[in-house]
């Protein structure tokens, strides 16, 4: 795979790097995406499993599904794509990761500034009084836990359809996108807003926007360049080419 030289040229003068990642970023770690043919939404119903209505009508079913996903996450590791993104912090003034992923793999790879636009499924809180639930759920039996303050059902700290994004994370993400010199849009179908708006914020503010995705997406035609490769291949290669150009390798 050849990395177009323009990406390396842009990186050489870049100070602020922004990564916008989606489920494809974690695919090579063994975490399912949502909208690929074998993705989660091909097998499960988002209305049943990723909405407050779904949770209220069958809390145990929803709890079991997230426990299953948490179990997957606990048994996988960050891949070479996550690692290359984390390593970029050594070479650029500012690297911001904006992720739609709920798996904390960016943080586990060592990225320090990570905005979780869709929350995460590692933490939990009470669906009724919103108190955080801090007990490790692995220590509990399989029954959905109840809040020790109000008795409400405990839910994962993920953002469901119809719910607002965490305001601070989203605001900071817009600001970072507007300040970006280069944005990498990695492994997202670009179907879910407002996350999918951020590449436009970046582009309209003058950033060079690179898509990394084996497939064409809803965003492809609007971005500066698309690399049709898996992120675990493309991101290490981009970093390697940059370091060779800078004479650091
Ligand atoms: P999608 O499942 O919609 O898209 C995943 C994208 O990853 C697709 O465009 C794939 O082509 C691409 N892909 C697959 N393997 C890849 C690889 N190895 N390297 C790079 N790209 C790869 O996932 P998202 O865009 O993240 O919301 O979906 C957005 C939101 O919709 C999710 O955060 C989730 C879902 O409903 C919540 O859970 C709140």
CSV table of C-alpha atoms and ligand atoms in Angstrom, one decimal:
chain,number,residue,atom,x,y,z
A,1,UNK,CA,0.0,0.0,0.0
A,2,UNK,CA,1.4,3.4,-1.0
A,3,UNK,CA,0.5,6.3,1.3
A,4,UNK,CA,-0.1,9.4,-0.9
A,5,UNK,CA,2.7,11.9,-0.3
A,6,UNK,CA,0.3,14.8,0.3
A,7,UNK,CA,-0.7,13.2,3.6
A,8,UNK,CA,3.0,13.2,4.8
A,9,UNK,CA,3.5,16.7,3.5
A,10,UNK,CA,0.5,17.9,5.5
A,11,UNK,CA,1.7,16.1,8.6
A,12,UNK,CA,5.1,17.7,8.3
A,13,UNK,CA,3.5,21.2,8.9
A,14,UNK,CA,0.7,20.0,11.2
A,15,UNK,CA,0.5,20.9,14.9
A,16,UNK,CA,-3.0,19.9,15.8
A,17,UNK,CA,-4.0,16.3,14.8
A,18,UNK,CA,-7.6,15.1,15.3
A,19,UNK,CA,-8.7,11.5,15.0
A,20,UNK,CA,-12.4,10.8,14.7
A,21,UNK,CA,-12.9,7.1,15.1
A,22,UNK,CA,-15.8,4.7,14.7
A,23,UNK,CA,-16.4,1.0,15.2
A,24,UNK,CA,-14.0,0.0,12.3
A,25,UNK,CA,-11.1,1.3,14.4
A,26,UNK,CA,-11.6,-1.7,16.8
A,27,UNK,CA,-12.6,-4.2,14.1
A,28,UNK,CA,-9.1,-5.7,13.9
A,29,UNK,CA,-9.1,-6.1,17.7
A,30,UNK,CA,-12.1,-8.4,17.3
A,31,UNK,CA,-14.9,-6.0,18.3
A,32,UNK,CA,-17.9,-6.1,15.9
A,33,UNK,CA,-18.9,-3.0,13.9
A,34,UNK,CA,-22.6,-2.0,13.6
A,35,UNK,CA,-23.5,-1.5,9.9
A,36,UNK,CA,-21.2,-4.0,8.1
A,37,UNK,CA,-23.0,-7.0,6.7
A,38,UNK,CA,-22.0,-9.1,9.7
A,39,UNK,CA,-22.3,-6.1,12.1
A,40,UNK,CA,-24.3,-5.9,15.3
A,41,UNK,CA,-27.3,-4.1,13.7
A,42,UNK,CA,-27.6,-6.9,11.2
A,43,UNK,CA,-28.3,-9.4,14.1
A,44,UNK,CA,-29.8,-7.3,16.8
A,45,UNK,CA,-32.5,-4.6,17.1
A,46,UNK,CA,-31.2,-1.1,18.0
A,47,UNK,CA,-34.7,-0.2,19.2
A,48,UNK,CA,-34.8,-3.1,21.6
A,49,UNK,CA,-31.2,-2.8,22.8
A,50,UNK,CA,-30.0,0.8,22.4
A,51,UNK,CA,-32.9,3.0,23.5
A,52,UNK,CA,-34.5,3.9,26.8
A,53,UNK,CA,-37.8,2.5,25.6
A,54,UNK,CA,-36.1,-0.8,24.9
A,55,UNK,CA,-34.4,-0.8,28.3
A,56,UNK,CA,-37.7,0.0,30.1
A,57,UNK,CA,-39.6,-2.8,28.4
A,58,UNK,CA,-36.9,-5.4,29.0
A,59,UNK,CA,-34.0,-4.3,31.3
A,60,UNK,CA,-32.6,-7.7,31.8
A,61,UNK,CA,-32.3,-8.4,28.1
A,62,UNK,CA,-30.5,-5.1,27.5
A,63,UNK,CA,-28.3,-5.7,30.5
A,64,UNK,CA,-27.4,-9.2,29.2
A,65,UNK,CA,-26.5,-7.8,25.8
A,66,UNK,CA,-24.1,-5.2,27.2
A,67,UNK,CA,-22.6,-7.8,29.6
A,68,UNK,CA,-21.9,-9.9,26.5
A,69,UNK,CA,-20.3,-7.0,24.7
A,70,UNK,CA,-18.3,-6.0,27.8
A,71,UNK,CA,-17.0,-9.5,28.0
A,72,UNK,CA,-15.8,-9.2,24.4
A,73,UNK,CA,-14.0,-5.9,25.2
A,74,UNK,CA,-12.4,-7.3,28.3
A,75,UNK,CA,-10.9,-10.1,26.3
A,76,UNK,CA,-9.4,-8.1,23.4
A,77,UNK,CA,-6.5,-5.7,23.1
A,78,UNK,CA,-5.8,-2.4,21.2
A,79,UNK,CA,-4.6,-3.1,17.7
A,80,UNK,CA,-1.8,-1.5,15.6
A,81,UNK,CA,-4.2,1.3,14.5
A,82,UNK,CA,-4.9,2.3,18.1
A,83,UNK,CA,-1.2,2.1,18.9
A,84,UNK,CA,-0.2,4.3,16.0
A,85,UNK,CA,-2.7,6.9,17.0
A,86,UNK,CA,-1.4,6.9,20.6
A,87,UNK,CA,2.2,7.1,19.4
A,88,UNK,CA,1.4,10.2,17.4
A,89,UNK,CA,1.4,12.1,20.7
A,90,UNK,CA,5.2,11.8,20.8
A,91,UNK,CA,5.5,13.8,17.5
A,92,UNK,CA,2.8,16.4,17.4
A,93,UNK,CA,1.9,19.4,19.6
A,94,UNK,CA,-1.7,18.3,20.2
A,95,UNK,CA,-3.4,15.0,19.4
A,96,UNK,CA,-7.1,14.8,20.1
A,97,UNK,CA,-9.1,11.5,19.8
A,98,UNK,CA,-12.8,11.9,19.3
A,99,UNK,CA,-14.4,8.5,19.4
A,100,UNK,CA,-17.8,7.0,18.9
A,101,UNK,CA,-16.5,3.8,20.4
A,102,UNK,CA,-17.5,2.6,23.8
A,103,UNK,CA,-14.7,0.1,24.3
A,104,UNK,CA,-11.9,2.3,25.8
A,105,UNK,CA,-9.4,0.7,23.5
A,106,UNK,CA,-7.9,4.1,22.6
A,107,UNK,CA,-7.2,4.8,26.3
A,108,UNK,CA,-5.8,1.3,26.8
A,109,UNK,CA,-3.4,2.0,23.8
A,110,UNK,CA,-2.2,5.1,25.7
A,111,UNK,CA,-4.1,8.0,24.1
A,112,UNK,CA,-4.4,10.7,26.7
A,113,UNK,CA,-7.0,13.1,25.3
A,114,UNK,CA,-10.0,11.1,24.3
A,115,UNK,CA,-13.6,12.4,24.0
A,116,UNK,CA,-16.1,9.6,24.2
A,117,UNK,CA,-19.1,11.0,22.1
A,118,UNK,CA,-21.2,7.9,22.8
A,119,UNK,CA,-20.1,7.2,26.3
A,120,UNK,CA,-18.7,3.8,27.2
A,121,UNK,CA,-20.0,0.4,28.3
A,122,UNK,CA,-17.3,-0.1,31.0
A,123,UNK,CA,-19.0,2.4,33.4
A,124,UNK,CA,-22.6,2.2,34.7
A,125,UNK,CA,-25.1,4.5,36.4
A,126,UNK,CA,-28.6,4.4,37.8
A,127,UNK,CA,-31.3,4.9,35.1
A,128,UNK,CA,-33.5,6.6,37.7
A,129,UNK,CA,-31.4,8.9,40.0
A,130,UNK,CA,-28.3,8.9,37.7
A,131,UNK,CA,-25.9,8.1,40.6
A,132,UNK,CA,-22.8,6.4,39.2
A,133,UNK,CA,-22.6,2.6,40.0
A,134,UNK,CA,-19.1,1.9,40.9
A,135,UNK,CA,-19.1,-1.8,41.8
A,136,UNK,CA,-17.4,-4.0,39.2
A,137,UNK,CA,-20.1,-5.8,37.4
A,138,UNK,CA,-18.0,-8.8,36.9
A,139,UNK,CA,-18.3,-9.4,40.6
A,140,UNK,CA,-22.0,-9.5,40.5
A,141,UNK,CA,-24.2,-12.4,39.4
A,142,UNK,CA,-26.0,-12.1,36.1
A,143,UNK,CA,-29.1,-10.4,37.3
A,144,UNK,CA,-29.3,-6.7,36.5
A,145,UNK,CA,-28.2,-4.7,39.5
A,146,UNK,CA,-30.3,-2.1,41.3
A,147,UNK,CA,-29.2,1.2,42.6
A,148,UNK,CA,-28.3,1.2,46.3
A,149,UNK,CA,-29.7,4.7,46.7
A,150,UNK,CA,-33.1,4.5,45.0
A,151,UNK,CA,-33.6,1.0,43.7
A,152,UNK,CA,-33.6,2.0,40.1
A,153,UNK,CA,-32.1,-0.3,37.4
A,154,UNK,CA,-28.5,0.2,36.6
A,155,UNK,CA,-27.6,0.9,33.0
A,156,UNK,CA,-24.4,1.2,31.0
A,157,UNK,CA,-23.0,4.7,30.5
A,158,UNK,CA,-23.5,4.5,26.8
A,159,UNK,CA,-25.5,7.0,24.7
A,160,UNK,CA,-28.6,5.4,23.3
A,161,UNK,CA,-30.7,6.5,20.3
A,162,UNK,CA,-32.7,9.5,21.2
A,163,UNK,CA,-30.4,10.6,24.0
A,164,UNK,CA,-28.2,13.7,24.1
A,165,UNK,CA,-24.4,13.4,23.6
A,166,UNK,CA,-22.3,14.3,26.6
A,167,UNK,CA,-22.3,18.1,26.2
A,168,UNK,CA,-18.8,18.9,27.3
A,169,UNK,CA,-17.2,16.1,25.2
A,170,UNK,CA,-19.2,17.3,22.2
A,171,UNK,CA,-18.4,21.0,22.6
A,172,UNK,CA,-14.6,20.2,23.1
A,173,UNK,CA,-14.8,18.0,20.0
A,174,UNK,CA,-16.3,20.8,17.9
A,175,UNK,CA,-13.5,23.1,19.1
A,176,UNK,CA,-10.8,20.6,18.4
A,177,UNK,CA,-12.2,19.9,14.9
A,178,UNK,CA,-12.2,23.6,14.1
A,179,UNK,CA,-8.6,23.9,15.3
A,180,UNK,CA,-7.4,20.7,13.4
A,181,UNK,CA,-4.7,21.0,10.8
A,182,UNK,CA,-5.3,17.4,9.8
A,183,UNK,CA,-8.2,15.1,10.7
A,184,UNK,CA,-8.2,11.4,10.3
A,185,UNK,CA,-11.7,9.9,10.0
A,186,UNK,CA,-11.2,6.3,10.8
A,187,UNK,CA,-13.6,3.4,10.6
A,188,UNK,CA,-16.9,5.1,10.7
A,189,UNK,CA,-19.8,4.8,8.2
A,190,UNK,CA,-20.5,8.5,8.9
A,191,UNK,CA,-24.2,7.7,9.2
A,192,UNK,CA,-24.7,8.9,12.8
A,193,UNK,CA,-25.0,12.6,13.6
A,194,UNK,CA,-23.9,14.8,15.2
A,195,UNK,CA,-20.6,12.8,15.2
A,196,UNK,CA,-20.6,12.7,11.4
A,197,UNK,CA,-20.8,16.5,11.4
A,198,UNK,CA,-17.3,16.9,12.8
A,199,UNK,CA,-15.4,16.2,9.5
A,200,UNK,CA,-17.3,19.1,8.0
A,201,UNK,CA,-16.5,21.4,10.9
A,202,UNK,CA,-12.8,20.5,10.4
A,203,UNK,CA,-12.9,20.9,6.6
A,204,UNK,CA,-14.8,24.2,6.8
A,205,UNK,CA,-12.1,25.5,9.1
A,206,UNK,CA,-9.3,24.6,6.7
A,207,UNK,CA,-8.2,21.2,7.9
A,208,UNK,CA,-7.0,18.5,5.5
A,209,UNK,CA,-9.4,15.6,6.1
A,210,UNK,CA,-8.2,12.0,5.5
A,211,UNK,CA,-10.6,9.0,5.6
A,212,UNK,CA,-9.3,5.6,6.5
A,213,UNK,CA,-11.8,2.9,5.7
A,214,UNK,CA,-11.7,-0.2,3.5
A,215,UNK,CA,-15.1,0.9,2.1
A,216,UNK,CA,-16.6,3.9,0.5
A,217,UNK,CA,-18.8,5.8,3.0
A,218,UNK,CA,-21.4,8.5,3.2
A,219,UNK,CA,-18.6,10.9,3.9
A,220,UNK,CA,-16.0,9.9,1.3
A,221,UNK,CA,-17.0,12.3,-1.5
A,222,UNK,CA,-16.7,15.3,0.8
A,223,UNK,CA,-13.3,14.6,2.3
A,224,UNK,CA,-9.9,15.4,0.8
A,225,UNK,CA,-8.7,11.8,0.4
A,226,UNK,CA,-9.7,8.3,1.2
A,227,UNK,CA,-7.3,5.4,2.0
A,228,UNK,CA,-9.2,2.2,1.4
A,229,UNK,CA,-7.3,0.0,3.8
A,230,UNK,CA,-7.9,-1.3,7.3
A,231,UNK,CA,-6.8,1.2,10.0
A,232,UNK,CA,-4.4,-1.3,11.6
A,233,UNK,CA,-2.5,-1.3,8.3
A,234,UNK,CA,-2.9,2.3,7.2
A,235,UNK,CA,-2.2,4.2,10.4
A,236,UNK,CA,1.2,2.5,11.3
A,237,UNK,CA,2.2,3.0,7.7
A,238,UNK,CA,1.3,6.7,7.7
A,239,UNK,CA,3.3,7.2,10.9
A,240,UNK,CA,6.2,5.2,9.6
A,241,UNK,CA,6.4,7.2,6.4
A,242,UNK,CA,6.1,10.5,8.3
A,243,UNK,CA,9.0,9.4,10.6
A,244,UNK,CA,11.2,8.4,7.6
A,245,UNK,CA,10.5,11.8,6.0
A,246,UNK,CA,11.5,13.5,9.3
A,247,UNK,CA,14.6,11.4,9.5
A,248,UNK,CA,13.6,9.8,12.7
A,249,UNK,CA,13.7,6.3,11.4
B,1,LIG,P1,-20.5,1.5,11.6
B,1,LIG,O1,-20.7,0.0,11.9
B,1,LIG,O2,-21.7,2.3,11.1
B,1,LIG,O3,-19.4,1.7,10.5
B,1,LIG,C1,-18.1,1.0,10.7
B,1,LIG,C2,-17.2,1.4,9.5
B,1,LIG,O4,-16.0,0.8,9.8
B,1,LIG,C3,-17.7,0.9,8.1
B,1,LIG,O5,-17.7,2.1,7.3
B,1,LIG,C4,-16.6,-0.1,7.7
B,1,LIG,O6,-16.4,0.0,6.3
B,1,LIG,C5,-15.4,0.4,8.5
B,1,LIG,N1,-14.4,-0.7,8.8
B,1,LIG,C6,-14.6,-2.0,9.0
B,1,LIG,N2,-13.4,-2.6,9.3
B,1,LIG,C7,-12.5,-1.6,9.3
B,1,LIG,C8,-11.1,-1.6,9.5
B,1,LIG,N3,-10.4,-2.7,9.9
B,1,LIG,N4,-10.4,-0.4,9.5
B,1,LIG,C9,-11.1,0.8,9.2
B,1,LIG,N5,-12.5,0.8,8.9
B,1,LIG,C10,-13.1,-0.4,9.0
B,1,LIG,O7,-19.9,2.1,12.9
B,1,LIG,P2,-19.9,3.6,13.4
B,1,LIG,O8,-19.7,4.6,12.3
B,1,LIG,O9,-18.9,3.7,14.6
B,1,LIG,O10,-23.8,4.2,18.4
B,1,LIG,O11,-21.4,3.8,14.0
B,1,LIG,C11,-21.7,5.0,14.6
B,1,LIG,C12,-22.6,4.7,15.8
B,1,LIG,O12,-23.7,3.9,15.4
B,1,LIG,C13,-22.0,3.8,16.9
B,1,LIG,O13,-21.2,4.6,17.8
B,1,LIG,C14,-23.1,3.2,17.6
B,1,LIG,C15,-24.0,2.8,16.4
B,1,LIG,O14,-25.3,2.8,16.6
B,1,LIG,C16,-24.0,3.9,19.7
B,1,LIG,O15,-23.7,2.8,20.2
B,1,LIG,C17,-24.6,5.0,20.5
